[in-house]
mmCIF file of C-alpha atoms in Angstrom:
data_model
loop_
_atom_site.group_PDB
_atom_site.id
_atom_site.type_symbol
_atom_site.label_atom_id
_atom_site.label_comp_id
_atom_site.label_asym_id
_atom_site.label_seq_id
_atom_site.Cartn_x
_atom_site.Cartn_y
_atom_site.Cartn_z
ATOM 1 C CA UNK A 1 -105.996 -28.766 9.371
ATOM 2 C CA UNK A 2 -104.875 -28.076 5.766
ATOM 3 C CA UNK A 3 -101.410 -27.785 4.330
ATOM 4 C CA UNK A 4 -100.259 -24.408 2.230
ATOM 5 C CA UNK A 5 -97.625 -24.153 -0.011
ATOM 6 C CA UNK A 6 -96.213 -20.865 0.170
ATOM 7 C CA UNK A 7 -94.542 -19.753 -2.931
ATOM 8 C CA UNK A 8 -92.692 -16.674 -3.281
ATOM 9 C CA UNK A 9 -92.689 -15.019 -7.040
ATOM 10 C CA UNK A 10 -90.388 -15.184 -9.397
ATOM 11 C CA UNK A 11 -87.709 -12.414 -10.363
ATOM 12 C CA UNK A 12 -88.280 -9.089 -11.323
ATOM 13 C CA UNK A 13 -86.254 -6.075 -12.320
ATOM 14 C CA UNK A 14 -85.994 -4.462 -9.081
ATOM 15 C CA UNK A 15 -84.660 -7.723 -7.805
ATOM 16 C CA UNK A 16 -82.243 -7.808 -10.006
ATOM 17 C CA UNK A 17 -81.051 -4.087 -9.859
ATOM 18 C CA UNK A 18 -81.057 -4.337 -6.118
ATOM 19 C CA UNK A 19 -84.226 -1.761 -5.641
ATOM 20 C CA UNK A 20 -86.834 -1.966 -3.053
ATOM 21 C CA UNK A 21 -89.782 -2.762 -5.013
ATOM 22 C CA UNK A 22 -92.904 -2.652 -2.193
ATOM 23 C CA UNK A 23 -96.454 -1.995 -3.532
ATOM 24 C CA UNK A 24 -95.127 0.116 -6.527
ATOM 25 C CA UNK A 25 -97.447 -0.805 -9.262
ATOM 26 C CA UNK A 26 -96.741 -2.411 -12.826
ATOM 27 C CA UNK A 27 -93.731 -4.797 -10.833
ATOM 28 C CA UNK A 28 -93.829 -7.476 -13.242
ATOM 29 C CA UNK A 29 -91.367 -10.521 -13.431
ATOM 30 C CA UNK A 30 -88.726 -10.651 -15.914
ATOM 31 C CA UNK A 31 -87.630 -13.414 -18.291
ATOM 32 C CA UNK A 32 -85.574 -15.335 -15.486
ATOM 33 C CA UNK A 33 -88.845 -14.535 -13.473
ATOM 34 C CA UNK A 34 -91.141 -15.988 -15.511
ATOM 35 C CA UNK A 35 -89.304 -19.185 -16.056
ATOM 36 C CA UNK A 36 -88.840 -19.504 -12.172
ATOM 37 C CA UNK A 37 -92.478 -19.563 -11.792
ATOM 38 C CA UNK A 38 -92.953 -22.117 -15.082
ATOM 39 C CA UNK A 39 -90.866 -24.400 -13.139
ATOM 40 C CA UNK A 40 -92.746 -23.919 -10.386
ATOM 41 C CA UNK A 41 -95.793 -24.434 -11.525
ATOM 42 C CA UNK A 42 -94.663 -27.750 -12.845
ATOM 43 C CA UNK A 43 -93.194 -28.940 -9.124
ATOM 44 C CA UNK A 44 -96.655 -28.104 -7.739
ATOM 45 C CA UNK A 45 -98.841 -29.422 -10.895
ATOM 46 C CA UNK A 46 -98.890 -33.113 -9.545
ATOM 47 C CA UNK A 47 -99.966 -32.050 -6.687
ATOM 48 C CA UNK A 48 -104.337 -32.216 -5.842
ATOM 49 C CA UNK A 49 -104.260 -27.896 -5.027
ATOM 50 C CA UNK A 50 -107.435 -27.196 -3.695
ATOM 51 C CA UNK A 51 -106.733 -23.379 -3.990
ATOM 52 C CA UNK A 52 -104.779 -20.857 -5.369
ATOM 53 C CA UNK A 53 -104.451 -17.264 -3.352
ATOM 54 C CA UNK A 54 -102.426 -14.331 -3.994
ATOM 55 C CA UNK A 55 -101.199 -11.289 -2.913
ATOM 56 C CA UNK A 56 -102.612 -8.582 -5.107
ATOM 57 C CA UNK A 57 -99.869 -7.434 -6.580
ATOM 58 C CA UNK A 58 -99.075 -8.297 -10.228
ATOM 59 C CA UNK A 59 -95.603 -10.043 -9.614
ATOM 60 C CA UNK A 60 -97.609 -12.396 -7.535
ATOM 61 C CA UNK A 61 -100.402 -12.572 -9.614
ATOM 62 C CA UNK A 62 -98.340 -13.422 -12.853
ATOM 63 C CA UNK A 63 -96.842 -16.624 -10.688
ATOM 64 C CA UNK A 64 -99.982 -17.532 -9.467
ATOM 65 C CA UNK A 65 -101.633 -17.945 -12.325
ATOM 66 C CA UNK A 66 -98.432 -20.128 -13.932
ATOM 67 C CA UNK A 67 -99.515 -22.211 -11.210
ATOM 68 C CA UNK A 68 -103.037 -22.282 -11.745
ATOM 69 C CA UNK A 69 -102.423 -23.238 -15.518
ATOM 70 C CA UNK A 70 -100.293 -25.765 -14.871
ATOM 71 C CA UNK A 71 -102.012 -27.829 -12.441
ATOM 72 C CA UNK A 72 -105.547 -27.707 -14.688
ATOM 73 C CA UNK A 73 -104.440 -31.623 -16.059
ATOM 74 C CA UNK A 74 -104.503 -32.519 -12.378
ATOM 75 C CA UNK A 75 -107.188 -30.831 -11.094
ATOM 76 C CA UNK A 76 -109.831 -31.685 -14.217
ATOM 77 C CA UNK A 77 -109.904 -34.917 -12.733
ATOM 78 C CA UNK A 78 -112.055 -32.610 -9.244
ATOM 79 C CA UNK A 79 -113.570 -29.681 -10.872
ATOM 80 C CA UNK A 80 -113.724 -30.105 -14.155
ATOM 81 C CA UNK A 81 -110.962 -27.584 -14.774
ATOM 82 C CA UNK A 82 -108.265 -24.871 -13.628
ATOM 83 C CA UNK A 83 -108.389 -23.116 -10.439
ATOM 84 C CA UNK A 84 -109.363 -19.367 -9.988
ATOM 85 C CA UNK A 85 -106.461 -17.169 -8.701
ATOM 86 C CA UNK A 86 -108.133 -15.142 -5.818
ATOM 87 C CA UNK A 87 -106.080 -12.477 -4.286
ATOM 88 C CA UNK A 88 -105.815 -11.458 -0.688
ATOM 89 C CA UNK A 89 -104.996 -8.551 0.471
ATOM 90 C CA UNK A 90 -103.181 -10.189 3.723
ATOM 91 C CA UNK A 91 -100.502 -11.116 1.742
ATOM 92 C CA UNK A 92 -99.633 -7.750 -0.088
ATOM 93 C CA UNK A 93 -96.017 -7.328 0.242
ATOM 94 C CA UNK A 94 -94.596 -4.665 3.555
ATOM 95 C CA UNK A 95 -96.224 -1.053 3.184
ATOM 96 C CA UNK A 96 -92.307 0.360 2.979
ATOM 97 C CA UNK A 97 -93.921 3.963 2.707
ATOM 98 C CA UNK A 98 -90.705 6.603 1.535
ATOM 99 C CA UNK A 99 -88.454 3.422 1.076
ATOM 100 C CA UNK A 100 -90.352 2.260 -1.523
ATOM 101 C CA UNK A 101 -88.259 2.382 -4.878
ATOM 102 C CA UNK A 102 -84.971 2.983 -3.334
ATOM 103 C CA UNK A 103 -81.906 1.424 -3.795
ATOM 104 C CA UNK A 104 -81.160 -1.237 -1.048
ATOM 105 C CA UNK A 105 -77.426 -0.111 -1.214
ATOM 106 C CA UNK A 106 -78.869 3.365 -0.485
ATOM 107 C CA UNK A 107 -81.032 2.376 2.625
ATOM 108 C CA UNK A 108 -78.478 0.402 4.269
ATOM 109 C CA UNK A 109 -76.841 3.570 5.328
ATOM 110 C CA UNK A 110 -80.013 4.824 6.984
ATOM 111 C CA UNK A 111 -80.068 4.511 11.135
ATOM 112 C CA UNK A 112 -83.310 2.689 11.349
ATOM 113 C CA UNK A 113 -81.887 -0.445 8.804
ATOM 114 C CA UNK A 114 -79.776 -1.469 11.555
ATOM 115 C CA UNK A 115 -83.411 -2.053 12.992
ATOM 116 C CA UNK A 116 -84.588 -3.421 10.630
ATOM 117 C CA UNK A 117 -82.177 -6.229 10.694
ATOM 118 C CA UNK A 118 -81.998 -6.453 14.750
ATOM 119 C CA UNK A 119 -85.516 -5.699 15.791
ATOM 120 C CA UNK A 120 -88.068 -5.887 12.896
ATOM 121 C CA UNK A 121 -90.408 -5.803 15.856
ATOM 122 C CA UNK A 122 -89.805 -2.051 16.616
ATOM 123 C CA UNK A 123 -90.358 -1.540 13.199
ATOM 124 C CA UNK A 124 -92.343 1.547 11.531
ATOM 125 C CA UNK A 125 -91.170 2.336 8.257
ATOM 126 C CA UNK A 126 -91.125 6.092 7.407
ATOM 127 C CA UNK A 127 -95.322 6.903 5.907
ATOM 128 C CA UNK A 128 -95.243 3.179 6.176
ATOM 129 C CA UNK A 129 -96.625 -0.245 7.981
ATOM 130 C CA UNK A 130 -94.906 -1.729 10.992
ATOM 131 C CA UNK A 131 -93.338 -5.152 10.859
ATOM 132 C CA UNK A 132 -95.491 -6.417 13.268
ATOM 133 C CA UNK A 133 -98.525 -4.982 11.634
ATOM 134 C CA UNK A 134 -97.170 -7.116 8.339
ATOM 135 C CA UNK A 135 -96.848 -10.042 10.564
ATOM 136 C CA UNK A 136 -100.027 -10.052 12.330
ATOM 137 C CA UNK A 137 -102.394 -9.309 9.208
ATOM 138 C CA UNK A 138 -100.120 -11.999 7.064
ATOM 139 C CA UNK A 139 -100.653 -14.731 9.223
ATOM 140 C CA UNK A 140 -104.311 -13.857 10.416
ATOM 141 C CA UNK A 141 -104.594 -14.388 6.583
ATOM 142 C CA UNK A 142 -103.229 -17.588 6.270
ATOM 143 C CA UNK A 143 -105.097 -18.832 9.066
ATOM 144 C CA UNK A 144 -108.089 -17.819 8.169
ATOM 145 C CA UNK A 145 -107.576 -18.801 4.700
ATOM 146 C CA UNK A 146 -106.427 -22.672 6.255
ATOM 147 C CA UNK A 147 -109.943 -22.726 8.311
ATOM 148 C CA UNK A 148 -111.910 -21.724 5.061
ATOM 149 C CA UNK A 149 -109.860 -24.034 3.264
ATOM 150 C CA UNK A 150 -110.439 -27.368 5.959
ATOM 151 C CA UNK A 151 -114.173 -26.742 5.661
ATOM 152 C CA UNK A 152 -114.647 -27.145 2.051
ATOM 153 C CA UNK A 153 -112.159 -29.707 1.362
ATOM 154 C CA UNK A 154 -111.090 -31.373 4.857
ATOM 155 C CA UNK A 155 -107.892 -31.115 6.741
ATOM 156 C CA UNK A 156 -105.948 -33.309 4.030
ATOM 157 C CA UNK A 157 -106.500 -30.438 1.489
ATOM 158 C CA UNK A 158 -103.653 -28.728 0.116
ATOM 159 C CA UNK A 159 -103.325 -25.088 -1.325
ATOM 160 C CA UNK A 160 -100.838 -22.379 -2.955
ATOM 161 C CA UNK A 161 -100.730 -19.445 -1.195
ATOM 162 C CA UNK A 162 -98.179 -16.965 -3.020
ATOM 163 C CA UNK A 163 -96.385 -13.873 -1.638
ATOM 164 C CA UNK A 164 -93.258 -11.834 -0.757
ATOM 165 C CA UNK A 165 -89.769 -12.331 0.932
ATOM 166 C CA UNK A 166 -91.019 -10.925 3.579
ATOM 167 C CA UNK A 167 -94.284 -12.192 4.306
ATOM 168 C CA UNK A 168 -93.430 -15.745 3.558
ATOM 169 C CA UNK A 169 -90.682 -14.695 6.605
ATOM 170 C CA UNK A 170 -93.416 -13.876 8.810
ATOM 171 C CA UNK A 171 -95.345 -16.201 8.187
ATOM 172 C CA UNK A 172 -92.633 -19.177 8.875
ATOM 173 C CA UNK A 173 -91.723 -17.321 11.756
ATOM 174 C CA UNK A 174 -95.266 -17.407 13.790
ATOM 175 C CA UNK A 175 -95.638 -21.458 12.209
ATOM 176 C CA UNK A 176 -91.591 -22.305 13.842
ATOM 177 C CA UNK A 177 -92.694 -20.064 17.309
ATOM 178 C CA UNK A 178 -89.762 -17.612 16.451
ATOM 179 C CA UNK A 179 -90.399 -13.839 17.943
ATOM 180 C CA UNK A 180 -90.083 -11.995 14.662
ATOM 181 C CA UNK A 181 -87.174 -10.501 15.456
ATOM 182 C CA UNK A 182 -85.311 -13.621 14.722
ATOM 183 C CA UNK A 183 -87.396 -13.666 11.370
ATOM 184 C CA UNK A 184 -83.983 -12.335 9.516
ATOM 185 C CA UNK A 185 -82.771 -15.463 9.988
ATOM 186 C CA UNK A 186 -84.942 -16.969 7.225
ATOM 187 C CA UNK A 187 -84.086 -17.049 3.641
ATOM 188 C CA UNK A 188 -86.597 -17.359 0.606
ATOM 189 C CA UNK A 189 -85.458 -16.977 -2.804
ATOM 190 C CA UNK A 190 -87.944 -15.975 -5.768
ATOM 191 C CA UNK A 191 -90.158 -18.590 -6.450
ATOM 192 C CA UNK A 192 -89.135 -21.105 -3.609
ATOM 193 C CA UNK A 193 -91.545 -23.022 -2.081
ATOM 194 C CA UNK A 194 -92.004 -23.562 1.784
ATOM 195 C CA UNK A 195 -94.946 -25.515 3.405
ATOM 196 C CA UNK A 196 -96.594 -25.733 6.397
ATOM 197 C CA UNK A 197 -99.098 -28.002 7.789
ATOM 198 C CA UNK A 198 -101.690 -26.330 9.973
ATOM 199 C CA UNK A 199 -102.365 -29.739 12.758
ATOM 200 C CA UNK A 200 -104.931 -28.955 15.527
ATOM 201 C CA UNK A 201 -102.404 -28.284 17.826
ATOM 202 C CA UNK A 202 -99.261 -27.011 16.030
ATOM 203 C CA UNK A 203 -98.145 -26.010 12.933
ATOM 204 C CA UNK A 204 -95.053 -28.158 11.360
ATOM 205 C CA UNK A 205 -93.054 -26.662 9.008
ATOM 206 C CA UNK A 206 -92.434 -29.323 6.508
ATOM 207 C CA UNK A 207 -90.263 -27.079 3.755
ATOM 208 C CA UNK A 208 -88.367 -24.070 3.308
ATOM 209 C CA UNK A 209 -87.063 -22.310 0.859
ATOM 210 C CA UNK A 210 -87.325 -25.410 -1.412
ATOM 211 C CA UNK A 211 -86.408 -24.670 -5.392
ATOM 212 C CA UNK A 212 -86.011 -28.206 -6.719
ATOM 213 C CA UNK A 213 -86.969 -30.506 -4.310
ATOM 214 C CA UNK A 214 -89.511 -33.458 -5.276
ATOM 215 C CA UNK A 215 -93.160 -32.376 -3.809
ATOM 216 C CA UNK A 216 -95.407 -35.454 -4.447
ATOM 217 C CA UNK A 217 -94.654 -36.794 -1.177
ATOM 218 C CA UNK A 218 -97.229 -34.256 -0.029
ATOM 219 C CA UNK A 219 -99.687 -35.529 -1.866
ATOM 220 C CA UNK A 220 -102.280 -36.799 0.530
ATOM 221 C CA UNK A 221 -102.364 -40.682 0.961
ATOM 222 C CA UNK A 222 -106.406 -42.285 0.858
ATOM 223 C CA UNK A 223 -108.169 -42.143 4.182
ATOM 224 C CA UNK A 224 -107.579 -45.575 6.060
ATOM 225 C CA UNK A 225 -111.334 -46.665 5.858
ATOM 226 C CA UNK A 226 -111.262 -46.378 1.656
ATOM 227 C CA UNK A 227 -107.762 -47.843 1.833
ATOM 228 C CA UNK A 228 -108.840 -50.706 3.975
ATOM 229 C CA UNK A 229 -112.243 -50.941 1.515
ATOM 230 C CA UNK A 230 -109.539 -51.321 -1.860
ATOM 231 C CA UNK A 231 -107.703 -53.784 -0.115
ATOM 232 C CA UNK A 232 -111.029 -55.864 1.078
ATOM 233 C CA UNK A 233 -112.165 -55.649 -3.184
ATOM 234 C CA UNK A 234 -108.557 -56.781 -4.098
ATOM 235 C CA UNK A 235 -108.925 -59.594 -1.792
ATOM 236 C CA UNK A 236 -112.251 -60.649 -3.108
ATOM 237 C CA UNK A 237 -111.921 -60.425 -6.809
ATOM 238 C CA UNK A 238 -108.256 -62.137 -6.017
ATOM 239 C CA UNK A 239 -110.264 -64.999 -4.129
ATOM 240 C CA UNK A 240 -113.102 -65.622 -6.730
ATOM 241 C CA UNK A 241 -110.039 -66.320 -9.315
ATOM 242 C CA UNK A 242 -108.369 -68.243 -7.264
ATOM 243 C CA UNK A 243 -111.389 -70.238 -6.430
ATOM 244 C CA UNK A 244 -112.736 -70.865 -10.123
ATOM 245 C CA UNK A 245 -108.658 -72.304 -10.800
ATOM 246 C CA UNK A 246 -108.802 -74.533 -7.965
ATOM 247 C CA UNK A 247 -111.619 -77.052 -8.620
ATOM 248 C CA UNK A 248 -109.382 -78.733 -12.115
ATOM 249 C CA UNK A 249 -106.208 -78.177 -10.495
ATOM 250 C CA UNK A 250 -107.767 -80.612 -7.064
ATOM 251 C CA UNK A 251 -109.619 -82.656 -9.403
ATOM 252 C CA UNK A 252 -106.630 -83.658 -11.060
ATOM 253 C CA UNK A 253 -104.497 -83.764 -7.784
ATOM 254 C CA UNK A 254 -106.713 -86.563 -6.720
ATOM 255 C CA UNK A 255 -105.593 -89.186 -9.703
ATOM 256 C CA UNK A 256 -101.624 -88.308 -8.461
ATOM 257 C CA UNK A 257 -99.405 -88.993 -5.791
ATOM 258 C CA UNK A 258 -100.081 -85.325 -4.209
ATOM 259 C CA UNK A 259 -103.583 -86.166 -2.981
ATOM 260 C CA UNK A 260 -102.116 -87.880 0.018
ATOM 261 C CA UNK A 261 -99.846 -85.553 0.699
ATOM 262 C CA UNK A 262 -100.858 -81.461 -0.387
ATOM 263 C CA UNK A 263 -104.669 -82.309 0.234
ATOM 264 C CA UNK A 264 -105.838 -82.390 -2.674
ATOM 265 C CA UNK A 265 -103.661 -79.158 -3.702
ATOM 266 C CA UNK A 266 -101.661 -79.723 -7.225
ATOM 267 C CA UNK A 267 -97.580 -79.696 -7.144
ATOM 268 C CA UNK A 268 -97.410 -75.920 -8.106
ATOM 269 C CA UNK A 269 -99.909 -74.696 -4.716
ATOM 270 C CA UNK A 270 -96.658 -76.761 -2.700
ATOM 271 C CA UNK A 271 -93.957 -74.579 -4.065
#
């Protein structure tokens, strides 16, 4: 199937200040934020992105479309111009319902962090989601999204998908076959990029948590049939040269000591 490039945003404030941001609105990346996600966008704009999906918050929104704008060079060449960001609401960030807006230094004294940290699985968070409710609708998201994705533009097709911490998490998690409450283990910064290829019978995590490293090796490589057809033209147009040189170089072989021994083939066709 496809290949998505999850991208986490960039900074905000309540990154920074060590707050637990959630769905509050008007979350909105700051200037280190904002030139995360520029660089970003310029890793990913060589790359032939097929789509662009966000979580609906603005954070996320504000990175995507960094993205979006940078990649329009590349992708004017397929549809005449920049991709639409389209948000999805699978990959809103965890419903942390009364945590929301708290200091982290605050909530790691409550009893159910130690949960949080040990078994996201068992998870509710006060008026909130459970982890495994995040999980679940994340990835359902993401695979839906990679199905959508395969049928419009083939199983070579690559596309952004950007979130949260946590989702991206969840997401890696269910791709590596890790029971989520291992999912702690995994670390993504603001505005890394991990990637997963979706195969028919396994995902393969390709990247993770990846803030510098060189992406155009995912660009897709031609399909073996148009490959093979480039090479057959090369050959052909290479021939007919060769053939309309070879008819003065033989002629004048033939007057020379070489026509006995190359064939008919002039001293330089030896070397």
């Amino acid at each position: 199937m496809t290949t998505v490039l999850l991208l986490r945003h960039g900074r905000t404030n309540a990154n920074l200040t060590g707050v637990l941001a959630g769905r509050s609105p008007g979350v909105e990346l700051d200037e280190v934020g904002l030139r995360q996600a520029a660089a970003a966008a310029e890793r990913l704009a060589p790359l032939p992105v097929r789509a662009v999906v966000s979580s609906p918050l603005r954070r996320c929104r504000q990175t995507a479309k960094a993205v979006a704008d940078a990649g329009a060079a590349a992708l004017a060449g397929q549809n005449g111009g920049p991709l639409p960001v389209v948000t999805e609401a699978g990959l809103i960030e965890c419903g942390y319902g009364s945590w929301t807006g708290r200091k982290l230094s605050d909530l790691a004294k409550e009893k159910l962090w130690s949960t949080v940290q040990q078994q996201p699985s068992a998870v509710r968070f006060p008026d909130g989601e459970a982890m495994s409710e995040m999980s679940a609708r994340a990835t359902a998201a993401i695979r839906a999204w990679d199905q959508r994705i395969a049928a419009e533009h083939g199983d070579a097709a690559l596309w952004v998908a950007v979130s949260h911490g946590d989702v991206i998490k969840a997401i890696l998690a269910d791709a590596l076959g890790m029971h989520l409450d291992q999912f702690q283990r995994i670390m993504i910064d603001p505005a890394s990029i991990s990637v997963i290829h979706y195969a028919g019978n396994r995902p393969f995590v390709l990247r993770m948590n990846s803030v510098g490293q060189d992406l155009e090796s995912l660009i897709p490589k031609p399909p073996k049939k148009a490959a093979r057809r480039s090479a057959s033209r090369s050959a052909a147009t290479t021939g007919k040269k060769a053939a309309a040189k070879r008819p003065a170089r033989t002629a004048a072989a033939k007057s020379g000591p070489q026509a006995a021994v190359g064939g008919g083939l002039g001293a330089e066709d030896l070397l």
